[in-house]
Amino acid sequence: MSQREIQGSLFLIGFMGAGKSAVSARFHEFYGMKLLEMDQEIERREKMSISRIFREKGEEYFRRLETELLGELKGSSGIVVSCGGGAAMRDENVRRMKEAGKVVLLRAEPETVLQRIADSEDRPLLQGRKTPQGIRELMEQRQPRYEAAADFAVDTDGKTVDQICREILEKISGPESF
Ligand code: S3P
């Protein structure tokens, strides 16, 4: 994929289990973009898991790390960023994303999210919420901000990772360009 098609970097936002990690990994593997998994990068720097950061340092500390990390991407290009599910909740973060590139919202139904995250132990905000209703409640609180932050959105239910990537590329640069 040429840099003419994506100005700057590509930020994938959306709820936990919306497919941000899988889609960004594909952009990295097949389209040669550099990959930044925000959660993994924060875990690497802090030398502890997300759950442990929440438990020992608190959510606010984690949110500050997210904001700092996004700040480092100013002027970047060719990076696909898999954002943590809460990253788009802060206006400052969204401003940083928009300054640095395109913001794409991946949507998924609560039932799809549940299937995708069923085995995950490292999502502190889903503790005690692993039901369609529990997920729907948090998702509905967040959805307006996700929608407002995004340049455009892609529904992911029932689609393969490749289909989702193609849809994103089409929306960015038109069907003829890849
Ligand atoms: C969070 C989502 C997680 C992780 C943390 C908080 C959220 O990332 O950043 O557990 O607030 O939605 P994923 O969306 O990659 O699971």
Short mmCIF file of N, CA, C and O and ligand atoms in Angstrom, two decimals, residues 14-18 20-21 37-39 42 50-51 54 59 62-63 66 82-87 89 117 120 122-126 138 142 146, ligand 1:
data_model
loop_
_atom_site.label_atom_id
_atom_site.label_comp_id
_atom_site.label_asym_id
_atom_site.label_seq_id
_atom_site.Cartn_x
_atom_site.Cartn_y
_atom_site.Cartn_z
N GLY A 14 -12.65 1.19 18.78
CA GLY A 14 -13.88 0.42 18.95
C GLY A 14 -13.82 -0.40 20.21
O GLY A 14 -12.79 -0.45 20.90
N PHE A 15 -14.92 -1.06 20.47
CA PHE A 15 -15.07 -1.81 21.71
C PHE A 15 -14.11 -3.00 21.75
O PHE A 15 -13.65 -3.48 20.69
N MET A 16 -13.84 -3.48 22.97
CA MET A 16 -13.06 -4.72 23.11
C MET A 16 -13.69 -5.81 22.25
O MET A 16 -14.91 -5.95 22.23
N GLY A 17 -12.87 -6.57 21.56
CA GLY A 17 -13.41 -7.66 20.74
C GLY A 17 -13.99 -7.22 19.41
O GLY A 17 -14.57 -8.03 18.69
N ALA A 18 -13.80 -5.96 19.05
CA ALA A 18 -14.33 -5.50 17.75
C ALA A 18 -13.44 -5.94 16.60
O ALA A 18 -13.82 -5.81 15.43
N LYS A 20 -9.90 -5.04 16.43
CA LYS A 20 -8.81 -4.07 16.17
C LYS A 20 -7.47 -4.78 16.05
O LYS A 20 -6.68 -4.47 15.16
N SER A 21 -7.20 -5.74 16.93
CA SER A 21 -5.88 -6.40 16.91
C SER A 21 -5.72 -7.25 15.65
O SER A 21 -4.68 -7.20 14.99
N GLU A 37 0.47 -1.92 18.77
CA GLU A 37 -0.61 -2.45 19.62
C GLU A 37 -0.51 -1.67 20.92
O GLU A 37 0.40 -1.91 21.72
N MET A 38 -1.41 -0.76 21.16
CA MET A 38 -1.23 0.11 22.33
C MET A 38 -1.12 -0.69 23.63
O MET A 38 -0.25 -0.42 24.46
N ASP A 39 -2.02 -1.64 23.82
CA ASP A 39 -2.00 -2.41 25.09
C ASP A 39 -0.66 -3.13 25.27
O ASP A 39 -0.07 -3.11 26.34
N ILE A 42 2.15 -0.74 26.09
CA ILE A 42 2.07 -0.28 27.48
C ILE A 42 2.52 -1.40 28.42
O ILE A 42 3.29 -1.17 29.36
N ILE A 50 -1.99 -5.61 31.63
CA ILE A 50 -3.02 -4.56 31.76
C ILE A 50 -3.80 -4.76 33.07
O ILE A 50 -4.04 -3.80 33.81
N SER A 51 -4.18 -5.99 33.35
CA SER A 51 -4.94 -6.25 34.59
C SER A 51 -4.17 -5.79 35.81
O SER A 51 -4.74 -5.20 36.73
N PHE A 54 -4.09 -2.00 36.11
CA PHE A 54 -5.37 -1.50 36.67
C PHE A 54 -5.42 -1.75 38.17
O PHE A 54 -5.83 -0.89 38.94
N GLU A 59 -6.89 2.73 37.10
CA GLU A 59 -7.27 2.99 35.70
C GLU A 59 -6.75 4.34 35.23
O GLU A 59 -6.32 4.49 34.09
N PHE A 62 -3.32 4.17 33.90
CA PHE A 62 -3.32 3.53 32.58
C PHE A 62 -3.78 4.51 31.50
O PHE A 62 -3.19 4.59 30.41
N ARG A 63 -4.82 5.27 31.81
CA ARG A 63 -5.35 6.23 30.81
C ARG A 63 -4.31 7.30 30.47
O ARG A 63 -4.23 7.76 29.33
N GLU A 66 -1.94 5.85 27.99
CA GLU A 66 -2.52 5.83 26.64
C GLU A 66 -2.36 7.20 25.98
O GLU A 66 -1.97 7.30 24.81
N SER A 82 -3.48 -0.20 16.80
CA SER A 82 -4.61 -0.88 17.42
C SER A 82 -4.83 -0.23 18.79
O SER A 82 -4.06 -0.46 19.72
N CYS A 83 -5.86 0.62 18.87
CA CYS A 83 -6.06 1.40 20.09
C CYS A 83 -6.77 0.56 21.14
O CYS A 83 -7.62 -0.28 20.81
N GLY A 84 -6.46 0.79 22.41
CA GLY A 84 -7.24 0.15 23.47
C GLY A 84 -8.68 0.62 23.37
O GLY A 84 -8.96 1.73 22.88
N GLY A 85 -9.60 -0.23 23.82
CA GLY A 85 -11.03 0.06 23.65
C GLY A 85 -11.50 1.34 24.32
O GLY A 85 -12.53 1.90 23.95
N GLY A 86 -10.73 1.83 25.31
CA GLY A 86 -11.16 3.05 25.99
C GLY A 86 -10.46 4.29 25.48
O GLY A 86 -10.76 5.41 25.89
N ALA A 87 -9.53 4.11 24.54
CA ALA A 87 -8.68 5.24 24.14
C ALA A 87 -9.48 6.38 23.49
O ALA A 87 -9.13 7.55 23.66
N MET A 89 -12.29 7.44 24.32
CA MET A 89 -13.21 8.07 25.26
C MET A 89 -12.73 9.45 25.70
O MET A 89 -13.48 10.25 26.24
N ILE A 117 -14.16 -12.59 22.95
CA ILE A 117 -13.38 -12.34 24.18
C ILE A 117 -13.63 -13.40 25.27
O ILE A 117 -13.10 -13.29 26.38
N SER A 120 -10.69 -14.52 27.23
CA SER A 120 -9.73 -13.51 27.67
C SER A 120 -9.85 -13.21 29.16
O SER A 120 -10.93 -12.95 29.66
N ASP A 122 -7.66 -10.94 30.46
CA ASP A 122 -6.91 -9.70 30.68
C ASP A 122 -7.70 -8.45 30.26
O ASP A 122 -7.14 -7.53 29.69
N ARG A 123 -8.99 -8.47 30.55
CA ARG A 123 -9.78 -7.28 30.25
C ARG A 123 -10.55 -6.89 31.51
O ARG A 123 -11.71 -7.27 31.70
N PRO A 124 -9.88 -6.11 32.36
CA PRO A 124 -10.47 -5.84 33.68
C PRO A 124 -11.87 -5.24 33.61
O PRO A 124 -12.70 -5.52 34.47
N LEU A 125 -12.15 -4.47 32.56
CA LEU A 125 -13.47 -3.83 32.50
C LEU A 125 -14.59 -4.81 32.13
O LEU A 125 -15.76 -4.47 32.24
N LEU A 126 -14.20 -6.02 31.73
CA LEU A 126 -15.25 -7.00 31.41
C LEU A 126 -15.47 -8.00 32.53
O LEU A 126 -16.35 -8.86 32.42
N LEU A 138 -22.24 -1.42 28.54
CA LEU A 138 -21.02 -0.62 28.44
C LEU A 138 -20.86 -0.09 27.01
O LEU A 138 -20.47 1.06 26.78
N ARG A 142 -20.64 3.87 25.44
CA ARG A 142 -19.47 4.34 24.69
C ARG A 142 -19.76 4.70 23.23
O ARG A 142 -19.01 5.48 22.63
N TYR A 146 -17.51 6.80 20.26
CA TYR A 146 -16.82 6.10 19.16
C TYR A 146 -17.24 6.68 17.81
O TYR A 146 -16.42 6.95 16.95
C1 S3P B 1 -10.11 -1.28 27.55
C2 S3P B 1 -9.82 -2.10 26.48
C3 S3P B 1 -8.63 -2.95 26.44
C4 S3P B 1 -7.53 -2.41 27.35
C5 S3P B 1 -8.07 -2.16 28.73
C6 S3P B 1 -9.24 -1.18 28.75
C7 S3P B 1 -11.34 -0.46 27.51
O1 S3P B 1 -8.14 -3.01 25.11
O2 S3P B 1 -6.99 -1.23 26.83
O3 S3P B 1 -8.48 -3.40 29.26
O4 S3P B 1 -11.48 0.49 28.32
O5 S3P B 1 -12.21 -0.73 26.64
P1 S3P B 1 -8.82 -3.88 23.92
O6 S3P B 1 -9.92 -3.07 23.34
O7 S3P B 1 -7.69 -4.06 22.96
O8 S3P B 1 -9.29 -5.13 24.51
#
